[in-house]
Short mmCIF file of C-alpha atoms in Angstrom, two decimals:
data_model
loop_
_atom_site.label_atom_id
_atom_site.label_comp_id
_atom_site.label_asym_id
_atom_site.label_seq_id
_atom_site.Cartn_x
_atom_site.Cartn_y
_atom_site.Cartn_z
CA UNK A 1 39.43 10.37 -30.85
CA UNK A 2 41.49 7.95 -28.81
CA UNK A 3 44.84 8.85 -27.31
CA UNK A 4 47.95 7.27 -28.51
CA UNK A 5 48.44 5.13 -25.82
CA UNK A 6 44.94 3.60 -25.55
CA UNK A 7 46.05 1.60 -29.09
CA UNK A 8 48.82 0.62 -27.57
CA UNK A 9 47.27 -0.58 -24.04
CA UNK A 10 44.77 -2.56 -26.36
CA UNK A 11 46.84 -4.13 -28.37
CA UNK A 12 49.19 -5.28 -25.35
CA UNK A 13 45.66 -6.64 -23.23
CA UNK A 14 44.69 -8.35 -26.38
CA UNK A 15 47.65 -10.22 -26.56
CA UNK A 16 47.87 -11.30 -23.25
CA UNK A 17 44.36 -12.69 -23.63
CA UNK A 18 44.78 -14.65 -27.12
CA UNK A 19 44.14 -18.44 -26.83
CA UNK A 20 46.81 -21.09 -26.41
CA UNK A 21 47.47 -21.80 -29.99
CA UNK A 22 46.11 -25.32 -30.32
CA UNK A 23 48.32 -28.44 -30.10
CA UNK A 24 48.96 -30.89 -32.71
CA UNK A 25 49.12 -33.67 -30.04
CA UNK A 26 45.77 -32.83 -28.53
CA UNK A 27 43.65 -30.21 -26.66
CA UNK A 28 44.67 -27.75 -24.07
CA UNK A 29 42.44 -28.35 -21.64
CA UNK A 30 40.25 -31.14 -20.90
CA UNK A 31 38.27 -32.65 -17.73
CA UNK A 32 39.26 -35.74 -16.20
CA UNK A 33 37.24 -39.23 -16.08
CA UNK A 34 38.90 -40.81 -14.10
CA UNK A 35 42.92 -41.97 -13.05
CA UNK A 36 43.14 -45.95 -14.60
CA UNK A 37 46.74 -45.84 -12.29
CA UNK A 38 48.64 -42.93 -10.58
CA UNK A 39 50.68 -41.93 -13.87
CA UNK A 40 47.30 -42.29 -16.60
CA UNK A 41 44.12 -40.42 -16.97
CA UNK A 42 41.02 -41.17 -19.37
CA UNK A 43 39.54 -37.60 -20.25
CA UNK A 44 35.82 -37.38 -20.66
CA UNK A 45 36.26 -37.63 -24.63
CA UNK A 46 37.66 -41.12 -24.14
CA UNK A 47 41.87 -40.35 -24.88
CA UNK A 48 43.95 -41.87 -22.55
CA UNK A 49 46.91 -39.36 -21.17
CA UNK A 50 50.43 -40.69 -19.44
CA UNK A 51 51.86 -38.72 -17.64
CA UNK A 52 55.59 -37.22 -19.07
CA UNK A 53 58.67 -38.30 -16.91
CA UNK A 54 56.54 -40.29 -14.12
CA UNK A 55 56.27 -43.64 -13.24
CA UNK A 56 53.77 -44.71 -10.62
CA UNK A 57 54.08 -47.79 -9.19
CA UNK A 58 51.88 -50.49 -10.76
CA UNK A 59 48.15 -51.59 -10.07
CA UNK A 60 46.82 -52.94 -13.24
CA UNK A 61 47.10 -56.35 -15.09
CA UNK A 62 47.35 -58.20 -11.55
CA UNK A 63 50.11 -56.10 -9.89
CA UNK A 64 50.10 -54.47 -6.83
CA UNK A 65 53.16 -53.32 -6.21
CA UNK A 66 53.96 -51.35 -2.59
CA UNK A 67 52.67 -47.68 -2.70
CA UNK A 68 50.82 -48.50 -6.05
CA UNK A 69 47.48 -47.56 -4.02
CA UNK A 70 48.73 -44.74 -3.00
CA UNK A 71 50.32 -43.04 -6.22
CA UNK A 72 46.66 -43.78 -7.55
CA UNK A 73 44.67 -42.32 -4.69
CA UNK A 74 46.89 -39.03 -4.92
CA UNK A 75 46.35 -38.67 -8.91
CA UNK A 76 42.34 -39.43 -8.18
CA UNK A 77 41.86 -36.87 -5.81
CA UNK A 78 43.74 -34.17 -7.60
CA UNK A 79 42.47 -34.43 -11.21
CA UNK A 80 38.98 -36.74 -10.86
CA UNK A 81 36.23 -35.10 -12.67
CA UNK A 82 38.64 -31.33 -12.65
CA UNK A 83 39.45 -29.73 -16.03
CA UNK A 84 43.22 -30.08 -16.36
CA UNK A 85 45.49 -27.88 -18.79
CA UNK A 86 47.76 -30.25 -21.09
CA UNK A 87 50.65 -29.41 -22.55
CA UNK A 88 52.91 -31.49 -24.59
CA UNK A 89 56.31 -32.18 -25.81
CA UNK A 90 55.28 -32.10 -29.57
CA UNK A 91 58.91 -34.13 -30.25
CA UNK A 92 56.65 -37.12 -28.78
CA UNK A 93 52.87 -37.06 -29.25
CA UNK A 94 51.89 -40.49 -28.13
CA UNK A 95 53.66 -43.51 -26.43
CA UNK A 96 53.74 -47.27 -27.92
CA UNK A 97 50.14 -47.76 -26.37
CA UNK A 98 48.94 -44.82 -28.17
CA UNK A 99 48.10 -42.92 -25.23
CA UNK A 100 48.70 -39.06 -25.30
CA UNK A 101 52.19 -38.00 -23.64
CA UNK A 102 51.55 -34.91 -21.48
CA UNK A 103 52.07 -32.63 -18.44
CA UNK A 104 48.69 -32.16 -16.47
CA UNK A 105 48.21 -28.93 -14.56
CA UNK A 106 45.45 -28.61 -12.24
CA UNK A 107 44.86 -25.51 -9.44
CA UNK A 108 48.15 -24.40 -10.68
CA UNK A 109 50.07 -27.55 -9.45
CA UNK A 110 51.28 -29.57 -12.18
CA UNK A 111 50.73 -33.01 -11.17
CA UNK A 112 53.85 -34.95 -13.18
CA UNK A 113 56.40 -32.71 -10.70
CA UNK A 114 54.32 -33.07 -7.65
CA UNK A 115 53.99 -37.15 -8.03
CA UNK A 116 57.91 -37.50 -8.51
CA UNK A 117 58.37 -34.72 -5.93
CA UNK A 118 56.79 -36.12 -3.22
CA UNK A 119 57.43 -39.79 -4.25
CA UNK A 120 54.78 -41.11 -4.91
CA UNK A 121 56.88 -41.71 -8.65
CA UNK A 122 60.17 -42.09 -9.99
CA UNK A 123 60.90 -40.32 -13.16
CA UNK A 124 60.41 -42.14 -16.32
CA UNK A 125 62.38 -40.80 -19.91
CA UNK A 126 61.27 -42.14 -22.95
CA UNK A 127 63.01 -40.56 -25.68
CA UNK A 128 62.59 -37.98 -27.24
CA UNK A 129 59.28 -36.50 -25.40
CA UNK A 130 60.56 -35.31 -22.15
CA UNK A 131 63.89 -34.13 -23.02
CA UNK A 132 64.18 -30.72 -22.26
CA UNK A 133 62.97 -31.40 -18.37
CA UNK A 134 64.53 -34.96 -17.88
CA UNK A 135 67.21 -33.50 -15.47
CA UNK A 136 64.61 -31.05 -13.67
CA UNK A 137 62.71 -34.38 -13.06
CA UNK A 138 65.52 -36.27 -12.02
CA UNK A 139 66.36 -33.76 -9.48
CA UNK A 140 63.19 -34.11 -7.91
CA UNK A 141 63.62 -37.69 -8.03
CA UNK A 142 66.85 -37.19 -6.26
CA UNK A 143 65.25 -35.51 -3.62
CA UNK A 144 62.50 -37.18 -2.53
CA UNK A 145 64.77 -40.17 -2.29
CA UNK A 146 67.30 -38.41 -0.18
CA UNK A 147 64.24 -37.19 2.09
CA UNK A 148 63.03 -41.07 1.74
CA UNK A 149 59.51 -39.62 1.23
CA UNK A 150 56.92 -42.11 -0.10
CA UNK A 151 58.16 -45.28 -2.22
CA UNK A 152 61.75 -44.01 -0.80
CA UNK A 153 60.78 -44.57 2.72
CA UNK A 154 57.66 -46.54 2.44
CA UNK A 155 59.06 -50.10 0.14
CA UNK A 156 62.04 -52.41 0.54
CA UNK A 157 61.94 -52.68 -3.32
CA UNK A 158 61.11 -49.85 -5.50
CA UNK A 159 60.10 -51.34 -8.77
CA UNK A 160 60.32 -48.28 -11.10
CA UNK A 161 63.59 -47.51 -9.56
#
């Protein structure tokens, strides 16, 4: 016979290990391809991802523009061939491209804060996905531009800006 509490203890550990309930804008997980630009990802199952509340500097369709390279080389090494957790504002599945609207987590970091963090992106709202952490974002934003770290410090002309 088991005593009282061991039902209980079970119950709570079983919880705490039951599976993200699926999405209904895509998986939960997922390993990366490759980064097309610093703010979009192609997963190994061929979606395409954008990053929520970021915008990279451009480096397709011809542009270049200043610290482009660099937003991409920062979300290549970070997420390149990793599996990264998604999770989604479900008020916005997918953008006018049809690309998947997410957050990507990887090692713990998630990478949408840590590109408009450390500037290597401003933040980007496109309503409604994104709503509920538009002004966290835009605080980091704030930030890295008073700090003048990457595109803040780095280009005479900030183009997402």
């Amino acid at each position: 016979m088991r005593a009282p509490g061991a039902v209980v203890t079970w119950l709570a550990l079983a919880a705490c290990s039951a599976p993200t309930p699926p999405s209904v804008c895509g998986p939960s997980s997922a390993i990366v391809k490759r980064a097309i630009d610093g703010d979009t990802l192609e997963l190994t199952d061929g979606r395409r991802v954008r990053l929520l509340l970021v915008d990279t500097p451009e480096t397709t369709g011809g542009k270049m523009d200043c610290f482009g390279a660099q937003a991409v080389q920062f979300t290549s090494e970070r997420v390149t061939g990793q599996m990264v957790e998604l999770t989604y504002d479900e008020r916005g599945c997918t953008d006018r491209f049809g690309r998947t609207l997410a957050y990507v987590k990887v090692g713990g970091v998630e990478l949408n804060r840590a590109l408009v963090e450390q500037g290597y992106a401003c933040t980007l709202y496109v309503s409604p996905a994104g709503s509920s952490r538009r002004d966290e974002f835009e605080t980091y934003e704030s930030q890295a531009k008073t700090s003048r770290l990457g595109v803040w410090g780095a280009c005479t002309v900030v183009t997402c800006d």
